[in-house]
mmCIF file of C-alpha atoms in Angstrom:
data_model
loop_
_atom_site.group_PDB
_atom_site.id
_atom_site.type_symbol
_atom_site.label_atom_id
_atom_site.label_comp_id
_atom_site.label_asym_id
_atom_site.label_seq_id
_atom_site.Cartn_x
_atom_site.Cartn_y
_atom_site.Cartn_z
ATOM 1 C CA MET A 8 35.102 -5.835 69.548
ATOM 2 C CA SER A 9 32.223 -4.979 71.646
ATOM 3 C CA ALA A 10 31.581 -7.929 74.807
ATOM 4 C CA HIS A 11 28.380 -9.222 72.921
ATOM 5 C CA ASP A 12 30.902 -9.942 69.362
ATOM 6 C CA TYR A 13 33.800 -11.440 71.860
ATOM 7 C CA ILE A 14 31.343 -13.870 73.885
ATOM 8 C CA TRP A 15 29.790 -14.694 70.309
ATOM 9 C CA ARG A 16 32.618 -15.208 67.952
ATOM 10 C CA TRP A 17 32.416 -18.572 68.290
ATOM 11 C CA ASP A 18 30.690 -18.335 64.502
ATOM 12 C CA THR A 19 30.994 -14.827 64.131
ATOM 13 C CA ASP A 20 34.321 -15.001 63.512
ATOM 14 C CA TRP A 21 35.125 -17.922 63.112
ATOM 15 C CA PHE A 22 37.250 -18.526 66.255
ATOM 16 C CA TRP A 23 40.883 -16.717 65.494
ATOM 17 C CA CYS A 24 41.078 -17.850 62.033
ATOM 18 C CA SER A 25 39.541 -14.736 60.614
ATOM 19 C CA ASP A 26 42.850 -13.189 61.091
ATOM 20 C CA ALA A 27 43.882 -15.283 57.928
ATOM 21 C CA PHE A 28 41.960 -12.932 56.096
ATOM 22 C CA PHE A 29 42.558 -9.821 57.624
ATOM 23 C CA ALA A 30 39.213 -9.656 59.413
ATOM 24 C CA GLN A 31 40.787 -8.507 62.877
ATOM 25 C CA ASN A 32 42.846 -5.517 61.614
ATOM 26 C CA PRO A 33 40.728 -2.544 63.029
ATOM 27 C CA LYS A 34 40.984 -0.848 59.521
ATOM 28 C CA VAL A 35 39.713 -3.933 57.743
ATOM 29 C CA ARG A 36 37.457 -4.763 60.425
ATOM 30 C CA ARG A 37 35.791 -1.293 59.845
ATOM 31 C CA VAL A 38 34.631 -2.079 56.349
ATOM 32 C CA TRP A 39 33.959 -5.823 56.307
ATOM 33 C CA PRO A 40 30.312 -6.181 56.383
ATOM 34 C CA ARG A 41 29.138 -7.885 59.358
ATOM 35 C CA LYS A 42 26.524 -10.554 57.411
ATOM 36 C CA TYR A 43 30.009 -11.659 56.132
ATOM 37 C CA ARG A 44 31.681 -12.223 59.692
ATOM 38 C CA ARG A 45 30.648 -15.529 59.201
ATOM 39 C CA SER A 46 32.228 -18.998 59.420
ATOM 40 C CA ASP A 47 30.334 -20.466 56.418
ATOM 41 C CA PHE A 48 31.979 -16.951 54.744
ATOM 42 C CA TYR A 49 35.113 -18.052 55.578
ATOM 43 C CA HIS A 50 34.660 -21.638 54.650
ATOM 44 C CA ARG A 51 33.720 -20.202 51.015
ATOM 45 C CA ILE A 52 36.847 -18.362 50.757
ATOM 46 C CA VAL A 53 38.603 -21.244 51.704
ATOM 47 C CA GLY A 54 36.925 -22.994 49.231
ATOM 48 C CA TRP A 55 37.813 -20.503 46.377
ATOM 49 C CA GLU A 56 41.606 -20.375 47.788
ATOM 50 C CA ASN A 57 41.940 -24.864 47.684
ATOM 51 C CA ARG A 58 40.167 -24.407 44.011
ATOM 52 C CA TRP A 59 42.426 -21.556 42.153
ATOM 53 C CA GLY A 60 45.331 -20.981 45.202
ATOM 54 C CA PHE A 61 45.683 -17.255 44.608
ATOM 55 C CA ALA A 62 47.163 -16.697 48.213
ATOM 56 C CA ALA A 63 49.347 -19.674 47.398
ATOM 57 C CA LYS A 64 50.464 -17.818 44.210
ATOM 58 C CA ILE A 65 50.898 -14.692 45.536
ATOM 59 C CA ASP A 66 53.449 -15.983 48.705
ATOM 60 C CA GLU A 67 54.776 -18.180 45.597
ATOM 61 C CA MET A 68 55.697 -14.864 44.023
ATOM 62 C CA ARG A 69 56.697 -12.860 47.140
ATOM 63 C CA GLY A 70 59.366 -16.066 47.927
ATOM 64 C CA GLU A 71 57.573 -17.010 50.911
ATOM 65 C CA LEU A 72 57.435 -20.915 52.213
ATOM 66 C CA PRO A 73 53.890 -22.889 51.051
ATOM 67 C CA ARG A 74 51.782 -23.068 54.029
ATOM 68 C CA GLU A 75 50.196 -26.595 55.745
ATOM 69 C CA ARG A 76 46.228 -25.794 56.928
ATOM 70 C CA VAL A 77 46.446 -27.033 60.562
ATOM 71 C CA VAL A 78 43.012 -26.891 62.038
ATOM 72 C CA GLN A 79 42.831 -29.548 65.199
ATOM 73 C CA ASP A 80 41.076 -30.091 67.995
ATOM 74 C CA VAL A 81 42.335 -32.634 70.270
ATOM 75 C CA GLU A 82 41.766 -33.941 74.077
ATOM 76 C CA VAL A 83 44.916 -34.710 76.157
ATOM 77 C CA PRO A 84 44.724 -35.254 79.480
ATOM 78 C CA LEU A 85 45.367 -32.467 82.116
ATOM 79 C CA GLU A 86 48.445 -34.529 83.962
ATOM 80 C CA GLN A 87 50.080 -34.316 80.026
ATOM 81 C CA LEU A 88 49.306 -31.222 79.104
ATOM 82 C CA GLU A 89 52.352 -29.784 80.566
ATOM 83 C CA THR A 90 54.067 -32.325 78.126
ATOM 84 C CA PHE A 91 51.996 -31.679 75.105
ATOM 85 C CA MET A 92 52.481 -27.555 74.464
ATOM 86 C CA PRO A 93 56.085 -27.566 75.159
ATOM 87 C CA TRP A 94 55.800 -30.638 72.487
ATOM 88 C CA PHE A 95 53.470 -28.303 70.153
ATOM 89 C CA ASP A 96 55.099 -25.031 70.719
ATOM 90 C CA GLU A 97 58.664 -26.558 69.039
ATOM 91 C CA HIS A 98 56.688 -28.742 66.395
ATOM 92 C CA VAL A 99 53.959 -26.729 65.372
ATOM 93 C CA GLY A 100 54.706 -23.358 66.808
ATOM 94 C CA MET A 101 50.835 -22.033 65.804
ATOM 95 C CA THR A 102 49.467 -19.161 68.091
ATOM 96 C CA PRO A 103 47.075 -18.563 69.343
ATOM 97 C CA VAL A 104 45.951 -21.920 71.147
ATOM 98 C CA TRP A 105 42.478 -22.276 72.737
ATOM 99 C CA VAL A 106 42.085 -24.448 75.675
ATOM 100 C CA CYS A 107 39.150 -26.049 77.415
ATOM 101 C CA PRO A 108 38.738 -28.735 80.244
ATOM 102 C CA LEU A 109 36.517 -31.101 79.718
ATOM 103 C CA ARG A 110 35.403 -34.730 81.207
ATOM 104 C CA LEU A 111 32.429 -37.337 80.946
ATOM 105 C CA ARG A 112 29.691 -37.157 82.757
ATOM 106 C CA GLY A 113 28.605 -40.268 85.055
ATOM 107 C CA ASP A 114 30.612 -43.566 84.770
ATOM 108 C CA ASP A 115 29.924 -44.660 81.166
ATOM 109 C CA ALA A 116 32.545 -44.338 78.318
ATOM 110 C CA TRP A 117 31.599 -42.783 74.774
ATOM 111 C CA PRO A 118 31.967 -46.295 72.626
ATOM 112 C CA LEU A 119 33.287 -44.330 69.570
ATOM 113 C CA TYR A 120 35.142 -41.426 71.252
ATOM 114 C CA GLN A 121 37.246 -43.226 73.507
ATOM 115 C CA LEU A 122 37.702 -40.885 76.417
ATOM 116 C CA GLU A 123 38.065 -42.478 80.323
ATOM 117 C CA PRO A 124 35.013 -41.622 82.598
ATOM 118 C CA ASN A 125 36.616 -39.765 85.775
ATOM 119 C CA ARG A 126 39.132 -38.234 83.998
ATOM 120 C CA THR A 127 39.837 -34.729 83.505
ATOM 121 C CA TYR A 128 41.332 -33.836 79.765
ATOM 122 C CA VAL A 129 42.020 -30.187 78.422
ATOM 123 C CA ASN A 130 40.504 -29.742 74.723
ATOM 124 C CA VAL A 131 43.376 -28.129 72.902
ATOM 125 C CA GLY A 132 42.482 -25.832 69.827
ATOM 126 C CA PHE A 133 44.301 -24.359 66.726
ATOM 127 C CA TRP A 134 43.144 -23.210 63.916
ATOM 128 C CA GLY A 135 45.154 -21.802 60.620
ATOM 129 C CA THR A 136 48.580 -22.326 58.495
ATOM 130 C CA VAL A 137 52.027 -23.123 59.288
ATOM 131 C CA ALA A 138 54.892 -22.889 56.936
ATOM 132 C CA ILE A 139 56.048 -26.211 55.022
ATOM 133 C CA THR A 140 59.845 -25.958 55.680
ATOM 134 C CA PRO A 141 62.562 -27.689 53.559
ATOM 135 C CA GLY A 142 62.577 -31.153 53.384
ATOM 136 C CA ARG A 143 58.903 -31.698 54.696
ATOM 137 C CA SER A 144 55.768 -31.892 52.591
ATOM 138 C CA ASP A 145 52.130 -30.777 53.407
ATOM 139 C CA GLY A 146 50.572 -32.651 55.941
ATOM 140 C CA ASP A 147 53.753 -33.749 57.886
ATOM 141 C CA VAL A 148 52.909 -31.078 60.527
ATOM 142 C CA ASN A 149 49.007 -32.762 60.719
ATOM 143 C CA ARG A 150 51.048 -36.486 60.671
ATOM 144 C CA ASP A 151 53.353 -35.293 63.292
ATOM 145 C CA ILE A 152 50.201 -34.088 65.654
ATOM 146 C CA GLU A 153 48.458 -37.416 65.130
ATOM 147 C CA ALA A 154 51.445 -39.662 65.753
ATOM 148 C CA VAL A 155 51.933 -38.134 69.144
ATOM 149 C CA LEU A 156 48.259 -37.686 70.704
ATOM 150 C CA PRO A 157 48.422 -41.451 71.627
ATOM 151 C CA THR A 158 51.964 -41.241 73.301
ATOM 152 C CA MET A 159 50.207 -39.097 75.678
ATOM 153 C CA HIS A 160 46.910 -40.657 75.902
ATOM 154 C CA GLY A 161 45.481 -37.749 73.587
ATOM 155 C CA HIS A 162 42.680 -37.991 71.166
ATOM 156 C CA LYS A 163 41.605 -35.712 68.202
ATOM 157 C CA SER A 164 38.153 -34.700 66.809
ATOM 158 C CA LEU A 165 37.349 -35.411 63.674
ATOM 159 C CA TYR A 166 36.065 -32.841 61.966
ATOM 160 C CA SER A 167 39.234 -31.990 59.810
ATOM 161 C CA ASP A 168 41.425 -33.034 57.847
ATOM 162 C CA VAL A 169 42.757 -37.106 58.868
ATOM 163 C CA TYR A 170 45.562 -38.771 58.118
ATOM 164 C CA TYR A 171 45.317 -42.009 59.729
ATOM 165 C CA ASP A 172 45.528 -45.461 57.873
ATOM 166 C CA ALA A 173 42.209 -47.159 57.767
ATOM 167 C CA GLU A 174 43.709 -49.914 60.054
ATOM 168 C CA THR A 175 45.181 -47.083 62.698
ATOM 169 C CA PHE A 176 41.888 -45.134 62.507
ATOM 170 C CA GLU A 177 39.405 -48.417 63.181
ATOM 171 C CA ALA A 178 41.531 -49.131 66.280
ATOM 172 C CA LEU A 179 41.417 -45.594 67.390
ATOM 173 C CA TYR A 180 37.953 -44.526 67.017
ATOM 174 C CA GLY A 181 35.674 -47.860 68.068
ATOM 175 C CA ALA A 182 35.324 -49.682 64.472
ATOM 176 C CA ALA A 183 33.868 -52.476 66.598
ATOM 177 C CA GLU A 184 31.359 -50.959 68.199
ATOM 178 C CA TYR A 185 29.942 -49.039 64.809
ATOM 179 C CA ARG A 186 29.812 -52.104 62.850
ATOM 180 C CA ARG A 187 27.585 -53.516 65.929
ATOM 181 C CA MET A 188 25.400 -50.777 65.834
ATOM 182 C CA LYS A 189 25.284 -50.466 62.057
ATOM 183 C CA THR A 190 24.503 -54.317 61.517
ATOM 184 C CA LYS A 191 21.458 -54.086 64.036
ATOM 185 C CA TYR A 192 20.123 -50.499 62.707
ATOM 186 C CA ASP A 193 21.400 -50.541 59.134
ATOM 187 C CA PRO A 194 21.407 -54.353 57.923
ATOM 188 C CA GLN A 195 20.338 -53.382 54.087
ATOM 189 C CA GLY A 196 23.890 -51.713 54.276
ATOM 190 C CA ARG A 197 23.004 -47.897 53.024
ATOM 191 C CA LEU A 198 25.319 -46.292 55.114
ATOM 192 C CA LEU A 199 29.131 -46.043 54.777
ATOM 193 C CA GLU A 200 31.389 -48.423 56.343
ATOM 194 C CA PHE A 201 33.080 -46.800 59.096
ATOM 195 C CA ALA A 202 36.742 -45.697 57.744
ATOM 196 C CA ASP A 203 34.825 -44.479 54.700
ATOM 197 C CA LYS A 204 32.977 -41.937 56.450
ATOM 198 C CA MET A 205 35.844 -40.038 56.918
ATOM 199 C CA ARG A 206 37.861 -38.337 53.710
ATOM 200 C CA THR A 207 41.630 -39.277 55.042
ATOM 201 C CA HIS A 208 44.733 -38.193 53.456
ATOM 202 C CA ALA A 209 46.711 -41.484 54.258
#
């Protein structure tokens, strides 16, 4: 990749997820049109696969295990990273992994995304699929990640699949504050209730 493509691959190559479509293979990349090296196009491919299951059928014919989609960004306190990463390697085993330090600006917490002020976190991002091993079900790896994060004072971003039950979800993501704001700014009740805003697999 050129330096420009590398710096701006955030969208053009959908991080490393484009590897699932062989778009990182130099031979494929040469013939893959630049205008289709975008996250919106990759999402369309994922949508087709979710609807028709072409790749899953090919994997099955080849005798390969079915795969679970694991697309997550999590925040882990810096001091917990040396505990989280070995756990991740053992239970998820996905590479590469994106890591980026972050800290809230100022002394105020975010009521709906509960990170502690004056504490350094590390965003850990991983996007791809893992094999569903015998005795396991689709979604189990995602559930494992969700279960281990609170034990390490970590937190999960909510742009991807969610497996929390409604009670756990509301406790982790500030349901009381959401309802307070909703009562004030949506007295007619036109907007969704808190847990209904997330499509979960619980």
